[in-house]
Coordinates of C-alpha atoms and ligand atoms in Angstrom, one line a residue:
M15 CA -0.2 -0.6 -0.1
R16 CA 3.2 2.2 0.7
F17 CA 3.3 3.1 -3.2
Y18 CA 0.4 3.8 -3.6
Y19 CA 0.1 5.5 -0.2
H20 CA 3.2 7.6 -2.2
L21 CA 0.5 8.5 -4.9
G22 CA -2.1 9.7 -2.6
I23 CA -4.0 7.6 -3.6
V24 CA -4.9 6.0 -0.1
E25 CA -4.4 6.7 3.3
K26 CA -2.2 4.8 4.8
S27 CA -4.0 1.7 6.6
S28 CA -5.9 0.1 4.9
T29 CA -9.2 -0.8 5.4
S30 CA -11.4 -3.2 3.3
K31 CA -13.0 0.2 1.0
D32 CA -9.3 0.6 0.1
Y33 CA -9.4 -2.5 -2.3
K34 CA -11.6 -0.3 -4.1
I35 CA -9.7 2.3 -4.5
V36 CA -6.6 0.1 -5.0
F37 CA -8.8 -0.6 -7.6
S38 CA -9.9 1.7 -9.2
A39 CA -6.1 3.0 -9.1
Y40 CA -5.3 0.3 -11.0
I41 CA -7.2 1.1 -13.5
R42 CA -6.0 4.8 -13.4
I43 CA -2.0 3.5 -14.1
I44 CA -3.6 1.0 -16.6
L45 CA -4.9 3.6 -17.9
C46 CA -2.0 6.4 -17.9
A47 CA 0.3 3.8 -19.9
I48 CA -2.1 3.4 -22.6
F49 CA -2.5 6.9 -22.9
M50 CA 2.1 7.5 -22.6
L51 CA 2.6 4.6 -25.0
S52 CA -0.4 5.6 -27.8
T53 CA 1.5 9.1 -28.2
T54 CA 5.1 8.0 -27.5
A55 CA 3.7 6.2 -31.1
A56 CA 2.0 8.8 -32.3
M57 CA 5.4 10.9 -32.7
A58 CA 7.2 8.0 -33.6
N59 CA 4.5 8.7 -36.6
T60 CA 4.8 11.7 -37.2
A61 CA 8.9 11.8 -37.2
A62 CA 7.8 8.4 -39.8
S63 CA 5.4 10.7 -41.5
E64 CA 7.7 12.8 -43.7
V65 CA 10.1 11.8 -47.1
N66 CA 12.9 13.7 -48.0
V67 CA 13.7 13.8 -51.3
Y68 CA 16.3 15.2 -53.7
S69 CA 15.8 16.5 -57.4
A70 CA 17.4 17.6 -59.6
R71 CA 14.0 19.3 -61.9
K72 CA 13.6 22.8 -60.9
E73 CA 11.1 23.5 -58.0
A74 CA 8.2 24.5 -60.3
L75 CA 8.5 21.0 -62.3
I76 CA 7.2 18.8 -58.3
K77 CA 6.1 21.0 -55.7
P78 CA 2.9 21.4 -57.1
L79 CA 2.8 18.0 -56.9
L80 CA 4.4 17.7 -54.0
D81 CA 2.0 19.6 -52.3
R82 CA -0.8 17.3 -53.5
F83 CA 0.7 14.2 -52.1
T84 CA 0.9 15.9 -48.3
Q85 CA -2.3 17.4 -48.8
E86 CA -3.8 13.4 -49.3
T87 CA -1.1 11.7 -47.1
G88 CA -0.6 13.3 -44.4
I89 CA 3.1 12.8 -45.1
K90 CA 5.4 15.9 -45.3
V91 CA 8.1 16.4 -48.2
N92 CA 11.1 18.1 -47.6
L93 CA 12.7 19.1 -51.2
V94 CA 16.4 19.7 -52.0
T95 CA 17.1 21.2 -55.5
G96 CA 20.2 21.1 -57.3
K97 CA 21.8 20.5 -60.3
A98 CA 21.6 16.4 -61.4
D99 CA 26.1 15.7 -61.5
A100 CA 26.2 18.0 -58.0
L101 CA 23.5 16.2 -56.0
L102 CA 24.6 12.6 -57.2
K103 CA 27.9 13.5 -56.0
R104 CA 26.3 14.9 -52.6
L105 CA 24.8 11.2 -52.4
E106 CA 27.8 9.4 -52.3
T107 CA 29.8 12.0 -49.8
E108 CA 27.3 11.4 -47.8
G109 CA 27.1 8.1 -48.2
R110 CA 24.8 6.0 -44.9
N111 CA 24.3 9.6 -43.5
T112 CA 22.4 10.7 -46.3
P113 CA 18.8 11.9 -45.3
A114 CA 17.6 11.6 -49.4
D115 CA 14.9 9.1 -49.3
M116 CA 14.4 9.3 -53.1
L117 CA 16.8 10.8 -56.6
I118 CA 14.4 12.3 -58.9
T119 CA 16.4 13.3 -61.9
T120 CA 16.4 13.6 -66.1
D121 CA 17.8 11.0 -68.8
A122 CA 18.4 7.2 -67.9
G123 CA 22.2 7.2 -68.3
R124 CA 21.9 9.2 -65.2
L125 CA 20.0 7.1 -63.2
Y126 CA 22.3 4.1 -63.9
R127 CA 25.0 6.2 -63.1
A128 CA 23.1 6.9 -60.0
Q129 CA 22.8 2.7 -60.2
Q130 CA 27.0 2.4 -60.8
A131 CA 27.5 4.8 -57.6
D132 CA 25.5 2.1 -55.4
V133 CA 23.4 5.2 -54.3
L134 CA 20.2 3.9 -55.3
Q135 CA 18.3 0.4 -53.2
A136 CA 16.0 -1.7 -56.0
I137 CA 12.3 -1.5 -55.1
Q138 CA 9.4 -3.7 -55.9
S139 CA 6.0 -2.3 -56.2
K140 CA 2.5 -4.0 -58.2
T141 CA 1.4 -0.1 -59.3
L142 CA 4.7 1.0 -61.0
E143 CA 5.2 -2.6 -62.7
Q144 CA 1.8 -2.6 -64.0
V145 CA 2.4 1.6 -65.2
I146 CA 5.1 2.2 -66.3
P147 CA 5.8 0.1 -69.5
A148 CA 8.9 -2.0 -69.1
N149 CA 11.7 -0.2 -71.7
Y150 CA 11.2 2.9 -69.3
R151 CA 11.9 1.6 -65.8
E152 CA 14.8 -0.9 -64.8
P153 CA 14.6 -4.3 -65.2
A154 CA 15.5 -4.9 -60.9
G155 CA 13.3 -1.8 -59.5
Y156 CA 16.4 0.4 -59.6
W157 CA 14.7 3.5 -61.1
Y158 CA 11.4 4.1 -62.9
G159 CA 10.9 7.1 -65.1
L160 CA 7.8 9.1 -64.6
S161 CA 8.1 11.5 -67.9
V162 CA 9.2 11.1 -72.0
R163 CA 11.0 13.3 -73.9
A164 CA 12.2 12.3 -77.4
R165 CA 15.0 13.7 -79.4
P166 CA 13.8 14.4 -83.0
I167 CA 15.4 16.7 -85.6
F168 CA 14.0 19.8 -86.2
F169 CA 14.8 21.5 -89.8
A170 CA 14.2 25.2 -90.7
K171 CA 11.2 24.8 -93.2
D172 CA 11.9 27.6 -95.6
R173 CA 15.5 25.7 -95.9
A174 CA 14.8 22.3 -95.5
K175 CA 12.1 19.5 -96.1
A176 CA 10.4 17.1 -95.0
S177 CA 11.4 14.3 -97.2
D178 CA 14.9 15.3 -97.5
L179 CA 15.0 13.2 -93.8
S180 CA 14.3 9.9 -93.1
S181 CA 17.0 8.7 -90.2
Y182 CA 19.9 9.9 -87.4
E183 CA 22.0 7.7 -89.6
Q184 CA 21.6 9.7 -92.9
L185 CA 22.0 13.0 -91.3
A186 CA 26.0 11.9 -91.8
D187 CA 25.0 11.8 -96.1
Q188 CA 28.4 14.8 -97.5
R189 CA 24.9 16.4 -99.2
F190 CA 24.1 18.1 -95.7
K191 CA 27.2 19.3 -94.8
G192 CA 27.4 22.2 -93.3
Q193 CA 23.5 22.3 -92.2
I194 CA 23.6 20.3 -88.5
C195 CA 22.9 22.8 -85.4
I196 CA 24.3 19.5 -82.4
R197 CA 25.7 20.6 -78.7
S198 CA 28.2 19.3 -77.6
S199 CA 29.1 15.5 -76.5
N200 CA 29.1 15.6 -73.1
N201 CA 26.1 16.1 -72.5
I202 CA 24.5 13.0 -71.9
Y203 CA 21.6 13.7 -74.3
N204 CA 24.0 12.9 -76.6
Q205 CA 25.3 10.4 -74.9
S206 CA 22.3 8.8 -74.4
L207 CA 21.5 9.3 -78.8
V208 CA 25.0 7.9 -79.4
A209 CA 24.8 4.6 -76.6
S210 CA 21.2 4.0 -79.3
M211 CA 22.9 3.7 -82.0
I212 CA 25.9 2.1 -80.4
K213 CA 22.5 0.0 -79.8
A214 CA 21.0 -0.8 -82.7
N215 CA 24.4 -0.3 -85.3
G216 CA 27.6 -1.6 -83.2
V217 CA 30.6 0.1 -82.4
E218 CA 32.2 0.6 -85.6
K219 CA 29.0 2.0 -87.7
T220 CA 28.0 4.3 -85.3
E221 CA 32.1 6.1 -84.4
Q222 CA 31.8 6.1 -88.1
W223 CA 28.3 8.6 -88.2
A224 CA 30.0 10.6 -85.8
K225 CA 33.0 11.1 -87.5
N226 CA 30.9 12.1 -90.6
L227 CA 28.3 13.9 -88.6
V228 CA 31.1 16.3 -86.7
K229 CA 32.1 17.0 -90.7
N230 CA 28.8 18.1 -91.4
M231 CA 28.3 20.8 -88.9
A232 CA 27.6 24.0 -89.2
R233 CA 29.7 25.1 -86.3
P234 CA 32.0 24.0 -83.2
P235 CA 28.9 22.7 -80.5
R236 CA 28.3 24.8 -78.6
G237 CA 24.6 26.6 -76.3
G238 CA 22.0 24.3 -75.4
D239 CA 19.2 22.2 -77.3
R240 CA 17.2 25.6 -77.9
D241 CA 20.6 27.8 -78.2
Q242 CA 20.5 25.0 -81.8
I243 CA 16.7 25.6 -82.0
R244 CA 17.3 29.2 -82.6
A245 CA 20.3 28.5 -84.1
A246 CA 19.0 26.8 -87.3
A247 CA 16.1 29.1 -87.4
S248 CA 18.7 32.1 -87.7
G249 CA 19.8 30.6 -90.6
Q250 CA 22.8 29.0 -89.1
C251 CA 22.0 26.0 -89.6
N252 CA 18.9 24.0 -91.8
I253 CA 18.0 21.6 -89.7
A254 CA 19.4 20.6 -85.2
I255 CA 18.7 18.0 -83.3
A256 CA 16.8 19.0 -79.5
N257 CA 14.7 17.2 -77.0
T258 CA 11.5 18.1 -77.6
Y259 CA 9.6 19.4 -73.5
Y260 CA 12.4 22.6 -75.3
F261 CA 10.2 23.0 -78.6
G262 CA 7.0 22.9 -76.4
A263 CA 8.9 25.3 -73.9
M264 CA 9.3 28.2 -76.5
M265 CA 6.4 27.6 -78.6
A266 CA 4.2 28.4 -75.6
G267 CA 6.8 30.4 -73.8
K268 CA 6.8 34.1 -73.2
K269 CA 9.2 34.8 -74.9
Q270 CA 8.4 36.5 -78.1
K271 CA 11.6 35.7 -79.8
D272 CA 11.7 32.0 -79.6
R273 CA 8.4 31.8 -80.2
T274 CA 9.2 33.4 -83.3
A275 CA 12.3 31.1 -84.0
A276 CA 9.9 28.3 -82.8
S277 CA 7.1 28.9 -85.9
K278 CA 10.4 28.6 -88.4
M279 CA 10.8 25.0 -87.5
A280 CA 8.8 21.9 -87.9
L281 CA 9.4 18.4 -86.6
F282 CA 10.3 15.9 -87.9
W283 CA 10.1 11.9 -86.2
P284 CA 13.7 10.3 -87.7
N285 CA 13.8 6.5 -87.9
Q286 CA 9.6 5.4 -88.4
D287 CA 10.7 3.2 -90.8
T288 CA 13.3 1.5 -88.7
R289 CA 13.9 1.4 -84.7
G290 CA 12.1 4.8 -83.6
T291 CA 12.9 8.0 -82.6
H292 CA 15.4 7.6 -79.7
V293 CA 13.5 8.8 -75.8
N294 CA 14.3 9.1 -73.3
I295 CA 13.5 9.8 -69.8
S296 CA 13.2 11.4 -66.1
G297 CA 12.5 9.1 -63.0
A298 CA 13.2 8.0 -59.7
G299 CA 14.4 5.8 -57.9
I300 CA 14.3 5.0 -54.0
T301 CA 17.9 5.8 -52.1
K302 CA 20.0 3.3 -50.4
H303 CA 19.6 4.5 -47.3
A304 CA 16.6 5.8 -46.7
K305 CA 15.2 6.5 -43.6
H306 CA 11.7 6.6 -45.3
R307 CA 11.0 3.8 -47.6
T308 CA 7.6 3.3 -46.8
N309 CA 6.6 7.1 -47.9
A310 CA 9.2 7.2 -51.1
I311 CA 7.4 4.6 -52.3
L312 CA 4.7 5.7 -51.6
L313 CA 5.5 9.2 -53.2
L314 CA 6.7 7.2 -56.3
E315 CA 3.5 5.6 -56.6
F316 CA 1.9 9.3 -56.3
L317 CA 4.2 10.3 -58.9
A318 CA 3.0 7.5 -61.6
N319 CA -0.9 8.4 -60.7
K320 CA -2.5 9.4 -63.5
S321 CA -3.8 13.0 -62.4
S322 CA 0.1 13.3 -61.3
Q323 CA 1.1 12.2 -64.4
K324 CA -1.3 14.2 -67.0
W325 CA 0.2 17.2 -64.8
Y326 CA 4.6 16.0 -64.5
A327 CA 4.6 16.2 -68.7
E328 CA 1.8 18.7 -69.0
T329 CA 4.1 21.2 -66.7
N330 CA 7.0 20.3 -69.1
H331 CA 6.0 20.5 -72.0
E332 CA 7.1 15.7 -72.0
Y333 CA 4.9 12.7 -73.0
P334 CA 3.4 10.8 -69.5
V335 CA 5.1 7.5 -68.9
R336 CA 1.8 5.9 -68.7
N337 CA 0.5 4.8 -72.3
D338 CA -3.4 5.1 -71.0
V339 CA -2.4 8.7 -69.8
E340 CA -3.0 11.7 -72.9
A341 CA -0.9 13.6 -74.2
S342 CA -1.0 17.8 -74.4
A343 CA -2.8 19.2 -76.4
L344 CA 0.6 20.7 -77.7
L345 CA 2.5 17.6 -78.0
K346 CA -0.2 15.7 -80.0
S347 CA -0.5 18.9 -82.7
W348 CA 3.0 17.0 -83.3
G349 CA 1.4 13.3 -84.9
N350 CA 2.2 10.1 -83.5
F351 CA 5.1 8.4 -83.5
K352 CA 7.3 5.4 -83.2
S353 CA 9.8 5.3 -80.5
D354 CA 13.0 3.6 -80.4
A355 CA 11.8 0.6 -78.0
V356 CA 15.0 -0.8 -76.1
N357 CA 15.2 -0.9 -72.5
L358 CA 16.7 2.7 -71.4
S359 CA 18.6 0.3 -69.0
I360 CA 20.8 -0.2 -72.6
L361 CA 21.9 3.8 -72.8
G362 CA 23.5 3.5 -69.4
Q363 CA 25.9 0.5 -70.6
Y364 CA 26.7 1.4 -73.2
N365 CA 27.3 5.2 -71.6
S366 CA 30.9 5.1 -71.5
E367 CA 31.4 3.7 -75.0
A368 CA 29.1 5.9 -76.5
V369 CA 31.9 9.3 -74.9
K370 CA 34.5 7.7 -76.1
V371 CA 33.1 6.9 -79.3
M372 CA 33.0 10.3 -80.0
D373 CA 36.1 11.5 -78.7
R374 CA 37.4 9.2 -81.2
A375 CA 35.4 11.0 -83.8
G376 CA 36.1 14.6 -82.6
W377 CA 32.5 15.3 -81.2
K378 CA 33.5 18.4 -79.1
Ligands
LIG24 FE1 17.4 19.8 -70.5

């Protein structure tokens, strides 16, 4: 009884009446314990109800979706944005201490690098496997595509014709001498394009192709994809290679200059009679040392749901990764096309070979 006495529950002397009091004290203690346990559980739950994202995509392209995810699930998303290569370096440096649960970046070549750097883990999700076509995800589940971009040929309407064009391979023909604008070989988009050609045609043929393509360049590579389209529009070259979303952004953008430049250009889908136009993705993977793995998988599945796909693709003028979500009206206006169906992880596997081929070809 002393214990209860100290708690002030019963009086010093035990009487039969006291047993009732003791009994009610037991109940109180049990209730108290239950309350404390549930509070601890709630706190643990609060701590677990977040997910940390490293994103190489700009905040405006992803934040509104993350906010919607928080509204729907109560899971807080902490977002760090940065340059793709810097974020990968950071993940490597942080190792097991990284706060990041998910890496969002562009190009399968980069996702493959992250996988090779051992900063991602494979995850299985029936939902993701059902909605994301197999060629747009890593076979073991290390990363998943979230949007699709193509890298077609653009031509100046007043100086070139669609009927003169057919394939990437054909751009090495002598008749295109001095006509082609394309960015540098240290750009991942070109590395992935060349990787797709090595996969299709082999190293030797691709190297010969690259050598001839370099001879056909109107100027030493410089600038980004938009700059190639602008250069062709202004007459520095007739043909440019660029990702579709840059063309979309120029057409629909605020800059009158870019809208005018884009209006002088037309899009051509190469390789329609063979393997199809080269495509790539933006995508995401769960980090190897994710502390909020379950939440990260939930977020990945959320980003792949129908309404997220629609928003995510349209915001950056990309194609949804899902076949059952329609592209925007602008993208549809470019027509349907056959895309290269190669599994994009292959592009990662051929990346270093592609870099060497471009080096040997003198592609700056
Ligand atoms: Fe880009």
